[in-house]
Structure formats: C-alpha cells, structure tokens
Coordinates of C-alpha atoms (C1' of nucleotides) in Angstrom, one line a residue:
Chain A
M20 CA 29.6 84.2 135.8
N21 CA 27.0 81.6 135.5
K22 CA 25.4 83.3 132.4
L23 CA 26.7 85.0 129.3
H24 CA 27.1 88.8 129.6
I25 CA 27.8 91.0 126.8
Y26 CA 29.1 94.7 126.7
D27 CA 26.6 96.7 124.7
S28 CA 28.1 99.7 123.1
L29 CA 24.7 101.5 122.7
S30 CA 24.0 101.5 126.5
S31 CA 27.8 101.3 127.5
K32 CA 27.1 98.5 129.8
I33 CA 27.8 94.8 130.4
K34 CA 24.4 93.1 130.0
P35 CA 23.0 89.6 130.7
F36 CA 22.5 88.1 127.2
E37 CA 18.9 87.3 126.6
P38 CA 18.1 86.1 123.2
L39 CA 15.0 87.4 121.3
E40 CA 14.0 84.0 120.6
K41 CA 14.8 81.2 122.9
G42 CA 17.8 79.1 121.9
K43 CA 18.6 81.4 118.8
V44 CA 21.0 84.1 118.1
G45 CA 20.8 86.5 115.2
M46 CA 24.0 88.2 114.5
Y47 CA 25.0 90.9 111.9
V48 CA 28.7 91.7 111.4
C49 CA 30.0 94.5 109.0
G50 CA 32.3 92.8 106.7
P51 CA 35.1 94.0 104.5
T52 CA 35.0 96.5 101.6
V53 CA 36.6 94.5 98.8
Y54 CA 38.8 97.0 97.0
N55 CA 42.0 95.8 98.5
D56 CA 43.7 92.7 100.5
V57 CA 42.3 92.6 104.1
H58 CA 45.1 93.3 106.6
L59 CA 45.6 91.8 110.0
G60 CA 43.6 94.4 111.7
N61 CA 40.7 93.3 109.7
V62 CA 41.5 89.8 110.4
R63 CA 41.4 90.6 114.2
T64 CA 37.7 91.9 114.1
F65 CA 36.6 88.9 112.0
L66 CA 38.4 86.4 114.3
S67 CA 36.8 88.2 117.3
F68 CA 33.4 87.5 116.0
D69 CA 34.3 84.0 115.0
L70 CA 35.2 83.5 118.5
I71 CA 31.8 85.0 119.6
F72 CA 30.1 82.8 117.0
R73 CA 31.8 79.6 118.0
Y74 CA 31.0 80.5 121.8
F75 CA 27.3 80.7 120.9
K76 CA 27.4 77.4 119.3
Y77 CA 29.2 76.1 122.2
L78 CA 26.4 77.4 124.6
G79 CA 23.9 75.4 122.4
Y80 CA 22.5 78.3 120.5
K81 CA 21.4 77.9 116.9
V82 CA 23.1 81.0 115.3
K83 CA 22.4 82.7 112.1
Y84 CA 25.6 84.7 111.3
V85 CA 25.3 87.3 108.6
R86 CA 28.4 88.9 107.4
N87 CA 28.0 91.2 104.4
I88 CA 30.5 92.0 101.6
T89 CA 30.6 95.7 100.8
D90 CA 31.1 96.0 97.0
V91 CA 29.6 99.6 96.4
G92 CA 28.8 102.7 98.0
H93 CA 32.0 103.6 99.7
L94 CA 33.3 106.7 98.6
V95 CA 37.0 107.7 98.6
N96 CA 36.4 110.9 100.6
D97 CA 33.6 112.4 102.6
L98 CA 32.0 114.7 100.3
D99 CA 29.6 112.0 99.0
E100 CA 31.0 113.3 95.8
G101 CA 34.2 111.2 95.4
E102 CA 34.7 108.3 93.5
D103 CA 33.6 104.8 94.7
K104 CA 36.6 102.8 96.2
I105 CA 35.7 99.8 94.1
S106 CA 35.4 101.7 90.7
A107 CA 38.6 103.7 91.5
K108 CA 40.4 100.5 91.8
A109 CA 39.0 99.1 88.8
K110 CA 40.2 102.0 86.8
A111 CA 43.6 101.7 88.2
E112 CA 43.7 98.1 87.3
S113 CA 42.0 98.4 84.1
I114 CA 39.3 95.8 85.1
E115 CA 35.7 95.6 85.6
P116 CA 34.6 96.7 89.1
M117 CA 32.8 93.4 89.5
E118 CA 36.3 91.8 88.9
V119 CA 38.0 93.7 91.7
A120 CA 35.2 93.0 94.1
H121 CA 35.3 89.2 92.9
K122 CA 39.2 89.1 93.4
Y123 CA 39.3 90.5 96.8
T124 CA 36.3 88.6 98.0
L125 CA 37.9 85.3 97.2
G126 CA 41.1 86.6 98.8
F127 CA 39.3 87.5 102.0
R128 CA 37.7 84.0 102.0
N129 CA 41.0 82.5 101.7
V130 CA 42.4 84.3 104.5
M131 CA 39.5 83.4 106.7
R132 CA 40.0 79.6 106.0
E133 CA 43.7 79.9 106.7
F134 CA 42.9 81.4 110.1
N135 CA 40.2 78.6 110.6
A136 CA 37.3 81.0 110.9
L137 CA 34.1 79.4 110.4
P138 CA 32.0 80.7 107.4
P139 CA 29.1 82.8 108.2
S140 CA 25.7 81.5 107.6
I141 CA 24.8 84.0 105.1
E142 CA 27.3 86.3 103.1
P143 CA 25.3 88.8 101.4
I144 CA 26.6 91.2 98.8
A145 CA 25.6 95.0 98.6
T146 CA 25.2 95.1 94.9
G147 CA 22.7 92.0 95.1
H148 CA 20.4 94.1 97.2
I149 CA 19.9 97.4 95.2
I150 CA 16.3 96.7 95.2
E151 CA 15.9 96.3 98.9
Q152 CA 17.9 99.5 99.4
I153 CA 15.6 101.5 97.1
E154 CA 12.6 100.2 99.0
I155 CA 14.1 101.6 102.4
I156 CA 14.7 105.0 100.5
K157 CA 11.1 105.0 99.3
K158 CA 10.0 104.5 102.8
L159 CA 12.1 107.3 104.2
L160 CA 10.9 109.7 101.8
E161 CA 7.3 108.8 102.6
T162 CA 8.0 109.5 106.3
K163 CA 9.8 112.8 105.4
L164 CA 13.2 111.6 107.0
A165 CA 14.7 111.9 103.7
Y166 CA 14.6 114.3 100.7
E167 CA 15.6 114.3 97.1
S168 CA 18.1 116.9 95.9
N169 CA 19.2 116.9 92.3
G170 CA 18.8 113.2 91.8
S171 CA 20.4 112.2 94.8
V172 CA 18.5 111.3 98.2
Y173 CA 19.8 112.4 101.6
F174 CA 18.8 111.4 105.1
D175 CA 17.6 114.2 106.9
I176 CA 19.2 114.4 110.4
T177 CA 17.5 117.6 111.5
E178 CA 14.1 116.1 110.9
Y179 CA 15.2 112.9 112.6
S180 CA 16.3 114.5 115.7
K181 CA 13.1 116.0 116.5
E182 CA 12.1 112.6 118.0
N183 CA 15.3 110.7 118.1
S184 CA 18.7 111.2 119.2
Y185 CA 21.3 111.1 116.5
G186 CA 24.5 110.5 118.3
E187 CA 23.5 108.3 120.8
L188 CA 25.6 105.3 119.9
S189 CA 28.9 107.3 119.6
G190 CA 28.0 109.7 122.4
R191 CA 27.8 112.7 120.4
E192 CA 25.8 115.9 120.5
I193 CA 24.3 117.3 117.3
E194 CA 25.6 120.8 118.1
D195 CA 29.3 119.4 118.5
L196 CA 29.0 117.6 115.2
I197 CA 27.8 120.5 113.3
N198 CA 30.5 122.6 114.8
G199 CA 33.0 119.9 114.2
S200 CA 32.0 119.3 110.6
R201 CA 34.1 120.5 107.7
D202 CA 32.7 123.2 105.6
L203 CA 33.6 121.9 102.2
D204 CA 32.5 121.8 98.7
G205 CA 30.2 119.0 97.6
Q206 CA 27.9 119.6 100.4
K207 CA 25.6 122.0 98.4
D208 CA 22.8 119.5 97.8
K209 CA 22.5 118.7 101.5
K210 CA 20.4 120.7 103.9
S211 CA 22.7 120.0 106.8
P212 CA 26.3 118.9 106.5
L213 CA 25.4 116.0 108.9
D214 CA 22.8 114.5 106.5
F215 CA 24.3 111.5 104.6
A216 CA 23.7 110.0 101.3
L217 CA 21.0 107.4 100.8
W218 CA 21.3 107.4 96.9
K219 CA 23.9 109.3 94.8
K220 CA 23.3 110.3 91.3
A221 CA 26.1 109.1 89.2
S222 CA 28.2 111.4 87.1
K223 CA 28.7 110.5 83.6
S224 CA 32.0 108.9 84.0
H225 CA 30.8 106.8 87.0
I226 CA 30.8 103.1 86.0
M227 CA 28.8 101.6 88.7
R228 CA 25.1 102.5 88.2
W229 CA 21.6 101.4 88.8
S230 CA 18.3 102.9 87.8
S231 CA 16.1 104.2 90.5
P232 CA 13.1 106.6 90.7
W233 CA 15.5 109.4 91.4
S234 CA 18.4 109.0 89.0
D235 CA 20.9 106.5 87.4
G236 CA 23.0 106.1 90.4
F237 CA 24.2 104.1 93.5
P238 CA 23.3 103.7 97.0
G239 CA 25.2 105.1 100.0
W240 CA 27.3 103.1 102.1
H241 CA 25.2 102.8 105.3
L242 CA 22.2 101.8 103.6
E243 CA 23.2 98.2 102.7
C244 CA 23.5 97.1 106.2
S245 CA 20.3 98.3 107.0
A246 CA 18.7 96.6 104.1
M247 CA 20.6 93.2 104.5
S248 CA 20.2 93.0 108.3
E249 CA 16.4 93.6 107.9
K250 CA 16.1 91.0 105.0
Y251 CA 18.0 88.3 106.8
L252 CA 17.5 88.9 110.4
G253 CA 14.4 91.2 110.7
N254 CA 13.9 94.5 112.2
E255 CA 15.0 93.2 115.6
F256 CA 17.9 90.9 116.0
D257 CA 20.3 90.0 118.9
I258 CA 23.7 91.2 117.9
H259 CA 25.3 93.8 115.4
G260 CA 29.0 93.9 115.2
G261 CA 31.7 95.6 113.6
G262 CA 35.1 97.2 114.2
I263 CA 34.9 100.2 116.7
D264 CA 35.9 102.7 113.8
L265 CA 32.4 101.9 112.3
K266 CA 30.8 103.1 115.4
F267 CA 30.7 106.7 113.9
P268 CA 29.3 107.5 111.4
H269 CA 28.4 104.1 110.0
H270 CA 26.5 102.4 112.7
E271 CA 25.0 105.7 113.9
C272 CA 23.6 106.2 110.5
E273 CA 22.4 102.6 110.3
I274 CA 20.5 103.0 113.7
A275 CA 18.9 106.2 112.1
Q276 CA 17.8 104.3 108.8
N277 CA 16.6 101.5 110.8
V278 CA 14.4 103.7 113.2
G279 CA 13.1 105.7 110.2
N280 CA 12.4 102.5 108.3
S281 CA 10.8 100.2 110.9
G282 CA 10.7 102.2 114.3
K283 CA 13.3 99.6 115.7
K284 CA 17.0 100.4 116.1
G285 CA 17.9 96.9 115.0
A286 CA 20.1 95.0 117.2
K287 CA 19.7 94.4 120.9
Y288 CA 23.4 94.3 121.6
W289 CA 25.9 96.4 119.6
V290 CA 29.4 95.0 119.9
H291 CA 32.5 96.8 118.8
T292 CA 35.9 95.1 118.5
N293 CA 39.0 97.3 119.1
M294 CA 41.8 98.0 116.9
L295 CA 45.0 96.1 116.2
T296 CA 47.9 98.6 116.2
L297 CA 51.3 98.4 114.7
N298 CA 54.0 100.5 116.3
G299 CA 51.4 102.0 118.6
K300 CA 49.2 103.3 115.7
R301 CA 46.4 101.6 114.2
M302 CA 46.5 99.7 111.1
S303 CA 44.9 101.2 108.1
K304 CA 44.9 100.7 104.5
S305 CA 45.1 104.5 103.7
S306 CA 48.0 105.4 106.0
G307 CA 50.2 102.3 104.8
N308 CA 50.7 101.1 108.4
V309 CA 49.7 97.6 107.7
L310 CA 50.6 93.9 108.0
L311 CA 49.0 91.5 105.8
P312 CA 48.3 88.0 106.8
M313 CA 50.3 86.4 104.2
E314 CA 53.2 88.4 105.2
I315 CA 53.2 86.8 108.7
I316 CA 52.8 83.5 107.2
K317 CA 55.8 83.8 104.9
G318 CA 57.8 85.9 107.3
D319 CA 58.0 88.5 104.7
S320 CA 57.9 91.9 106.4
K321 CA 60.1 94.5 107.8
H322 CA 58.3 94.2 111.1
L323 CA 59.1 90.4 111.6
T324 CA 62.4 88.5 112.3
K325 CA 60.7 85.1 111.1
S326 CA 57.5 83.6 110.0
Y327 CA 54.6 82.7 112.2
D328 CA 51.7 80.2 111.3
S329 CA 48.2 81.0 111.5
N330 CA 47.5 79.2 114.8
T331 CA 50.1 81.3 116.4
T332 CA 48.6 84.5 115.1
R333 CA 45.2 83.5 116.2
F334 CA 46.4 82.4 119.5
F335 CA 48.1 85.9 119.9
I336 CA 44.8 87.7 119.0
H337 CA 42.8 85.8 121.5
Q338 CA 45.3 86.5 124.2
A339 CA 43.8 89.9 124.3
Q340 CA 40.2 90.6 125.0
Y341 CA 38.3 91.8 121.9
R342 CA 37.6 95.3 123.5
S343 CA 41.2 96.1 124.2
I344 CA 43.6 97.7 121.8
L345 CA 46.2 95.1 120.9
D346 CA 49.6 96.1 119.9
F347 CA 51.4 93.8 117.3
S348 CA 55.1 93.1 117.7
D349 CA 57.5 90.4 116.6
E350 CA 58.3 89.9 120.3
A351 CA 54.8 89.5 121.4
L352 CA 54.1 86.9 118.5
K353 CA 57.0 85.0 119.4
A354 CA 55.8 84.7 123.1
S355 CA 52.6 83.5 121.8
E356 CA 54.2 80.9 119.5
K357 CA 56.0 79.3 122.5
G358 CA 52.9 79.6 124.7
Y359 CA 50.7 77.8 122.2
K360 CA 53.4 75.3 121.6
K361 CA 53.4 74.5 125.3
L362 CA 49.7 74.2 125.6
S363 CA 49.4 72.2 122.5
S364 CA 52.2 69.5 123.8
A365 CA 50.3 69.4 127.1
L366 CA 47.1 68.3 125.4
E367 CA 49.2 65.8 123.3
L368 CA 50.7 64.5 126.6
L369 CA 47.1 64.1 127.9
K370 CA 45.9 62.2 125.0
S371 CA 48.7 59.8 125.3
R372 CA 48.2 59.4 128.9
K373 CA 48.1 55.6 130.2
N374 CA 44.9 54.6 131.7
I375 CA 46.4 54.5 135.1
G376 CA 45.6 55.8 138.7
P377 CA 42.4 55.7 140.7
E378 CA 39.0 56.2 139.0
N379 CA 38.8 59.7 140.3
G380 CA 41.5 62.1 140.8
S381 CA 42.0 65.0 143.2
F382 CA 41.7 67.7 140.7
D383 CA 38.3 68.8 140.2
V384 CA 37.9 69.1 136.4
K385 CA 34.2 70.2 136.5
K386 CA 35.0 73.1 138.7
W387 CA 38.0 74.1 136.4
N388 CA 35.6 73.7 133.2
H389 CA 33.1 76.0 135.1
S390 CA 35.9 78.5 135.6
C391 CA 36.6 78.4 131.9
E392 CA 32.9 79.0 131.2
S393 CA 32.8 81.8 133.6
A394 CA 35.6 83.5 131.9
M395 CA 33.9 83.3 128.7
N396 CA 30.5 84.3 130.0
N397 CA 32.4 87.6 131.2
D398 CA 32.1 89.3 127.7
F399 CA 34.1 86.6 125.9
N400 CA 37.2 87.0 128.3
S401 CA 39.3 84.7 126.1
P402 CA 42.7 85.7 127.7
Q403 CA 41.3 84.5 131.0
L404 CA 40.1 81.4 129.5
I405 CA 43.6 80.8 128.1
A406 CA 45.1 81.3 131.5
Y407 CA 42.9 78.5 132.8
L408 CA 44.1 76.4 130.0
F409 CA 47.7 77.1 131.2
E410 CA 46.6 76.0 134.7
A411 CA 45.3 72.6 133.2
S412 CA 48.6 72.2 131.3
K413 CA 50.3 72.4 134.6
V414 CA 48.2 69.8 136.2
I415 CA 48.7 67.4 133.3
Q416 CA 52.4 67.7 134.0
Q417 CA 52.0 67.0 137.6
D418 CA 49.6 64.1 136.9
I419 CA 52.4 62.5 134.9
K420 CA 54.4 62.0 138.1
D421 CA 51.4 61.3 140.3
P422 CA 48.4 59.9 138.4
S423 CA 46.1 60.4 141.5
I424 CA 45.8 64.1 140.4
L425 CA 43.7 63.4 137.5
G426 CA 42.8 59.9 137.8
K427 CA 41.1 57.9 135.0
N428 CA 38.0 59.7 134.8
G429 CA 39.5 63.0 135.3
A430 CA 42.0 62.6 132.6
E431 CA 39.2 61.6 130.1
L432 CA 37.0 64.5 131.0
L433 CA 39.9 67.0 130.9
S434 CA 41.0 65.8 127.6
E435 CA 37.5 66.2 126.3
K436 CA 37.1 69.6 127.6
M437 CA 40.3 71.0 126.6
N438 CA 39.9 69.7 123.2
I439 CA 36.5 71.7 123.0
W440 CA 38.0 74.9 124.3
I441 CA 41.3 74.9 122.3
H442 CA 39.8 73.5 119.0
E443 CA 36.1 74.4 119.0
V444 CA 36.0 77.6 120.9
L445 CA 39.3 79.1 120.3
G446 CA 39.4 77.7 116.7
L447 CA 43.0 76.7 116.9
T448 CA 44.2 73.4 115.2
D449 CA 46.8 71.0 116.4
F450 CA 50.6 72.0 116.2
K451 CA 51.5 68.6 114.8
D452 CA 48.9 68.6 112.2
Q453 CA 51.1 70.6 109.8
G454 CA 53.1 69.3 107.0
S455 CA 51.8 67.1 104.5
G456 CA 51.6 63.2 105.1
I457 CA 54.0 61.7 102.6
Y458 CA 56.9 64.3 103.3
K459 CA 56.4 64.0 106.9
K460 CA 56.8 60.1 106.7
A461 CA 59.8 60.4 104.5
L462 CA 61.5 62.8 106.8
E463 CA 60.8 60.6 109.9
G464 CA 62.3 57.5 107.9
A465 CA 65.4 59.5 107.1
M466 CA 65.8 60.8 110.6
N467 CA 65.6 57.3 112.0
I468 CA 68.7 56.4 109.8
V469 CA 70.4 59.5 111.1
F470 CA 69.6 58.6 114.7
D471 CA 71.0 55.1 114.3
A472 CA 74.3 56.5 113.0
R473 CA 74.5 59.0 115.7
K474 CA 73.6 56.5 118.4
N475 CA 76.4 54.5 117.2
A476 CA 78.9 57.4 117.4
R477 CA 77.5 58.2 120.9
E478 CA 78.1 54.6 122.2
R479 CA 81.7 54.9 121.0
K480 CA 81.8 58.3 122.9
D481 CA 82.6 59.8 119.6
W482 CA 81.2 63.1 120.5
E483 CA 82.8 65.1 117.6
T484 CA 80.8 63.0 115.2
S485 CA 77.5 63.1 117.1
D486 CA 77.7 66.9 117.8
S487 CA 78.7 67.7 114.2
I488 CA 75.8 65.9 112.9
R489 CA 73.5 67.7 115.4
D490 CA 75.0 71.1 114.4
K491 CA 74.6 70.5 110.8
L492 CA 71.1 69.5 111.1
L493 CA 70.3 72.4 113.2
R494 CA 71.5 74.7 110.6
A495 CA 69.5 72.8 108.1
G496 CA 66.4 73.5 110.2
I497 CA 66.0 70.3 112.2
Q498 CA 66.7 70.4 115.9
I499 CA 67.7 67.3 117.6
N500 CA 66.6 66.8 121.3
D501 CA 68.3 64.0 123.2
G502 CA 66.3 62.4 125.6
T503 CA 67.6 59.7 128.0
N504 CA 67.0 56.7 125.9
E505 CA 66.0 58.1 122.6
S506 CA 66.3 61.2 120.5
D507 CA 63.6 63.3 119.0
F508 CA 63.4 66.1 116.5
T509 CA 61.6 69.2 115.7
V510 CA 61.7 71.2 112.4
T511 CA 62.4 74.8 113.4
Q512 CA 61.5 76.8 110.4
Chain B
rG280 C1' 40.0 122.4 118.8
rG281 C1' 35.5 118.9 120.6
rU282 C1' 34.1 114.0 122.2
rC283 C1' 36.0 109.5 124.4
rU284 C1' 39.2 105.7 125.9
rC285 C1' 43.6 104.0 128.0
rG286 C1' 48.5 104.3 131.0
rU287 C1' 49.8 97.2 135.1
rG288 C1' 56.6 94.2 136.5
rG289 C1' 62.0 93.8 130.6
rC290 C1' 57.7 92.6 126.7
rC291 C1' 52.5 91.1 125.7
rG292 C1' 48.1 91.0 128.7
rA293 C1' 43.8 89.7 132.6
rG294 C1' 41.8 91.9 136.9
rU295 C1' 38.9 96.6 138.8
rG296 C1' 37.9 98.4 146.5
rG297 C1' 41.0 93.7 150.9
rC298 C1' 42.6 87.2 148.2
rU299 C1' 49.3 84.5 143.5
rA300 C1' 46.1 86.3 136.8
rG301 C1' 48.5 84.0 132.6
rG302 C1' 52.2 83.7 128.8
rC303 C1' 57.3 85.2 126.9
rA304 C1' 62.1 86.9 128.4
rG305 C1' 65.7 86.6 132.9
rA306 C1' 67.4 83.8 137.1
rG307 C1' 68.2 79.2 139.8
rC308 C1' 67.3 73.9 139.7
rU309 C1' 66.4 68.7 137.7
rC310 C1' 67.5 65.6 133.5
rU311 C1' 71.9 65.2 130.2
rG312 C1' 78.7 63.2 127.8
rC313 C1' 78.0 68.4 126.3
rA314 C1' 74.1 71.3 124.3
rA315 C1' 69.3 71.8 123.3
rA316 C1' 64.5 70.8 124.5
rA317 C1' 61.3 69.8 128.4
rG318 C1' 59.8 70.1 133.6
rC319 C1' 60.0 72.6 138.3
rU320 C1' 60.9 77.0 141.4
rU321 C1' 61.2 82.3 141.2
rG322 C1' 59.4 88.1 140.4
rU323 C1' 54.9 91.6 144.7
rA324 C1' 54.1 95.6 139.2
rC325 C1' 49.8 98.7 138.6
rA326 C1' 52.1 107.0 135.1
rG327 C1' 52.6 111.1 138.9
rC328 C1' 50.3 114.0 142.8
rG329 C1' 46.3 114.8 146.0
rG330 C1' 41.7 113.0 148.3
rU331 C1' 37.6 109.3 149.8
rU332 C1' 38.1 104.6 152.8
rC333 C1' 39.7 100.7 158.4
rG334 C1' 42.0 99.4 153.4
rA335 C1' 42.8 101.5 146.4
rA336 C1' 46.2 99.3 141.0
rU337 C1' 40.8 99.4 141.4
rC338 C1' 36.4 105.2 143.4
rC339 C1' 37.0 110.9 143.0
rG340 C1' 40.0 115.4 141.3
rC341 C1' 44.2 117.4 139.1
rU342 C1' 48.9 116.7 136.2
rC343 C1' 51.7 114.2 132.6
rG344 C1' 51.7 110.6 128.6
rA345 C1' 49.4 107.6 124.6
rG346 C1' 45.6 106.2 121.4
rA347 C1' 40.7 106.5 118.9
rC348 C1' 36.6 109.0 116.8
rC349 C1' 35.1 113.8 114.7
rU350 C1' 36.8 112.3 107.0
rC351 C1' 37.1 106.4 103.8
rC352 C1' 38.7 102.5 107.2
rA353 C1' 37.6 96.2 111.0

RNA sequence: GGUCUCGUGGCCGAGUGGCUAGGCAGAGCUCUGCAAAAGCUUGUACAGCGGUUCGAAUCCGCUCGAGACCUCCA
C-alpha cells in the first residue's frame, strides 16, 4: 500500500488515513489506572501505540499524542456505588490516595522508559481536570441528556437513543443491553440500568471528593477522557485508541458524552489493540493471571525459564499485529530473543562492511524499503515489516561473499534504512549496547588474557586445558566461540 | 444465555480467491582439534464436513473447539 490505511473500529473497516489537518495528527490514548503495577498486557497496548506514534513521525506528521493517567473515578464494581480503586488501595496501604496515584504513575513511566517508549506529548491527569468535567456535566444537564438524582448525575441513555445509537461502536442493541444487564442494588437512583454516572455523590467515608453544584463527590470514569481529549485535541481529532476491553462500555460512553457535549463523536478513527494472553487467558489484575514487566527482566516468574531483556520483549510484541490476540510463552520469547539477535548482528555486520564492490549492487534497496513501508501502511503490520527485515539480513550475509549484491551505495542506503526501521520505528535498541562501559572494558581485558593462555594451550594441542577453560567459563556465564583465527565470547546470562 | 472474534506445519505468527511469508525448534551441510557459535539448505500447513467457483486456507452454510465483551480491567 502506498498510503497509510487504518482499521477503524467504529465503521469496522480499513480506511485510508486522511488527517483532519494536513501534516498533523491528534491522537488520544486511554492510559492506565494508577492503583497498581502495570502488567505486560498493559505494556503491549502502550507499545502498540508507541509504534503507531513512531510510524506517524516516520511519515513526517507532527503528532500531538495525548495519553491520560486515571487517578479517580474508577469504581471497584459496576454499581456506581463501590469504592474508588485508588482510595481502596490507599486505605489498604494506609497512605493518601494521591500517594498511591503518584507511586504507580512513576512506576508506569519507568516501565515505559525501560521499553523505550517515547513519552507522549501531553500526559494529563484526571483529578487535574475536575472543572472541565463539571462543565461538560452542566452542558449535558442543559440539553436534557443528563439528570440529577440524590446529588449524583447520570447520563440518560434513553433520551440519547432518541436521536443517536448507543452501542454503535461495540455493535450492541439497546434491547440486548437491557436484557443482559444485571438487576442489582445500587441502581435505584438511575432511570435505566444502562445510564452511567457522570458525577457521584461521595459517602461520608469517601476520601476523594470535590465540590460541585450537585454534591461533594467525584466524577464518573468515562467523563475524564471526554474532557481531556476535548481540551487538548478539540471536538474532532484523528485517532482515539485504547485496549479492546475499553470498547464497551468506556468508549461507547465517551462517544455518547462527546455527542451530547459538542455534537461530534470525537475521533475520526477508533483504534483498539487486542489482548495479551497468558496460558490462553487474558491477563488481568483482578484474576491474578499476570506477568509483570520486571518479572521478565529479572527472570523471576514461574512462567519463565530465564530472564529476557526489554528489547526481546518488545520485539516479541511487534512480531504480532496489534489487532491479533498474542499469547505469551517462554518458548515464544526464546524464539524472539534468537530472532532479534540475528537481526541485530546482521545490522552490525552491515555497519562494519568494507567499502568494496561496484557503486551500485544488484539488490534493489529502494524497492525493498518500499515493501517495508507498504507493510506498515497496511494498518501497521509490524510482523510483515519484520519479515522484510529478515530478508534484508539474508541479503547482507550474501553480500559478504559477493559485494556486488549491495554495492557501495546499496550498502550505505540499506544500513540507513534498516537503522530507521529497527531503531526509530520499532523502537528497539542495539543488543551490544548493554552492560555499562567500565565493566565491559574490564571484562574484555580479562578475556584477552584468558584467550592468550588458551591459545597457548591449543598450539601445544593441550586440548584438556583449553577445553577445561572453555567449560568452566561457560558455567560462569561466558561462552567462548572459536573462530578460524581468533576467538570471541558472549555473555549468556 | 446474548453479541462478537478466532481456529494456519512441533511452537510463535503474517497472508485472506490462483504466486515460497517470516522467526524459533528439528534435519542435513559448511567451518572447526572437538564443541559451540555463525552461515547455507530443507518443511507444502491452513479445525472438520458440505457448498459456490475453472480454481479456496482465503467466500457461504453447518459442526466442533478456543477466546473476548455483556461488571472494574490495556
């Protein structure tokens, strides 16, 4: 594809991307609720959007990427009566709600940095936008799309549905929703079980509260995204993203709020990333079926046989398309580790290529690069991009034997392009960059001494000594690779 | 129960009417004192059963299986 195409969940179609404003992209992504550590499933979503962000930049767009932090409004159960997640956690840990939010916000940012995700342009926080949320509620009350009940305010789905179709994003019918809704307590203030809270009156014990025209209370969860996306991106912007689990009810409610507030649905393209599963089941905090990013990096999990670095993990994630369910397993990670190592060393090989061969080689680098773009233009098909990168790695190997394949210009161009795809678009860093400078240098010095001693033994054909050194080093985590003339080593763990 | 999605070789995972995806593992080869590493070569798979078609993994129907959402969740 010559032009970027994106799958839009609202129309269920792959559509050519046309920015609302030429050369610019406005993208809003639902960020984490900071009451707990983010798990690898959360990371997948944010890395998928990081890839999207990076590819827009690659295409030359000026991107305003807004990703919020949810620190209020998330109730523990569906009754709109439960305790807020942040305040529940605060009680459990005997600290201020703000401390909980702050702690896990910092944790989240650390994880994102570890995985080399670019920071968003703006990272707004829900509690910093209470006023904006109240303003939207006022407007919805004016237009009769909301009603007050005992100090709380609810969105009126019945009223909204007279002129709009609630459920269009998730493909649901109002009747099915009503039939499927649970008839539980705590709904007594609502006219219909489908109505959702815009403002909740706080009970006496509730610690997080703000004053409003209706009561001392707190905003409903869905409202913050409408308020913040409107504030930073306007009534209409290009992309609204989030995990597929947010499609209903969160994004459905957002659309309803947006339409009630401004007459516009918000985003032109709705993008939903699929789930990361563990043992075939989705990861979720509440079920305990989770893997934490740090557990992978430290190798500290019953699901793993060893540790994997953030590059490997990121490579693994991008080896699946963002709309597919991706199943996590130790074996799959191991495969990604080897694969990325292979790709990475091919690029190293290309960088150290001697300036030999004809000016122009037989391999068409421009055409190849076009294929890479074409893959990404097809709804960010990163696995296909990676397949092309492996094709290039093969070409690099062939060119070592026959420099007429790439030629001088081809080698230079391919090096530049691969660098862009691997580092700038896929967001991976070099394998060899790991380990800090002074230790690495000291180890190399020590290894040279070992190599000398071993070379001596080998020249005497004292295989017992040379093999013993090799075996012992392997057990110590250093693997020796004997080449024809000289030896090399890699650190295995 | 309702709505929806998916089922690709040992594993992960693209493709989606006719053309080798790719990676890992396995096998063979090259290199090598041996090993390892690395490189090269190699696999004709699309849940099952029907149908449409000159032709289907790709479209339609049914069956079986898995998952998601319907309640907080990326």
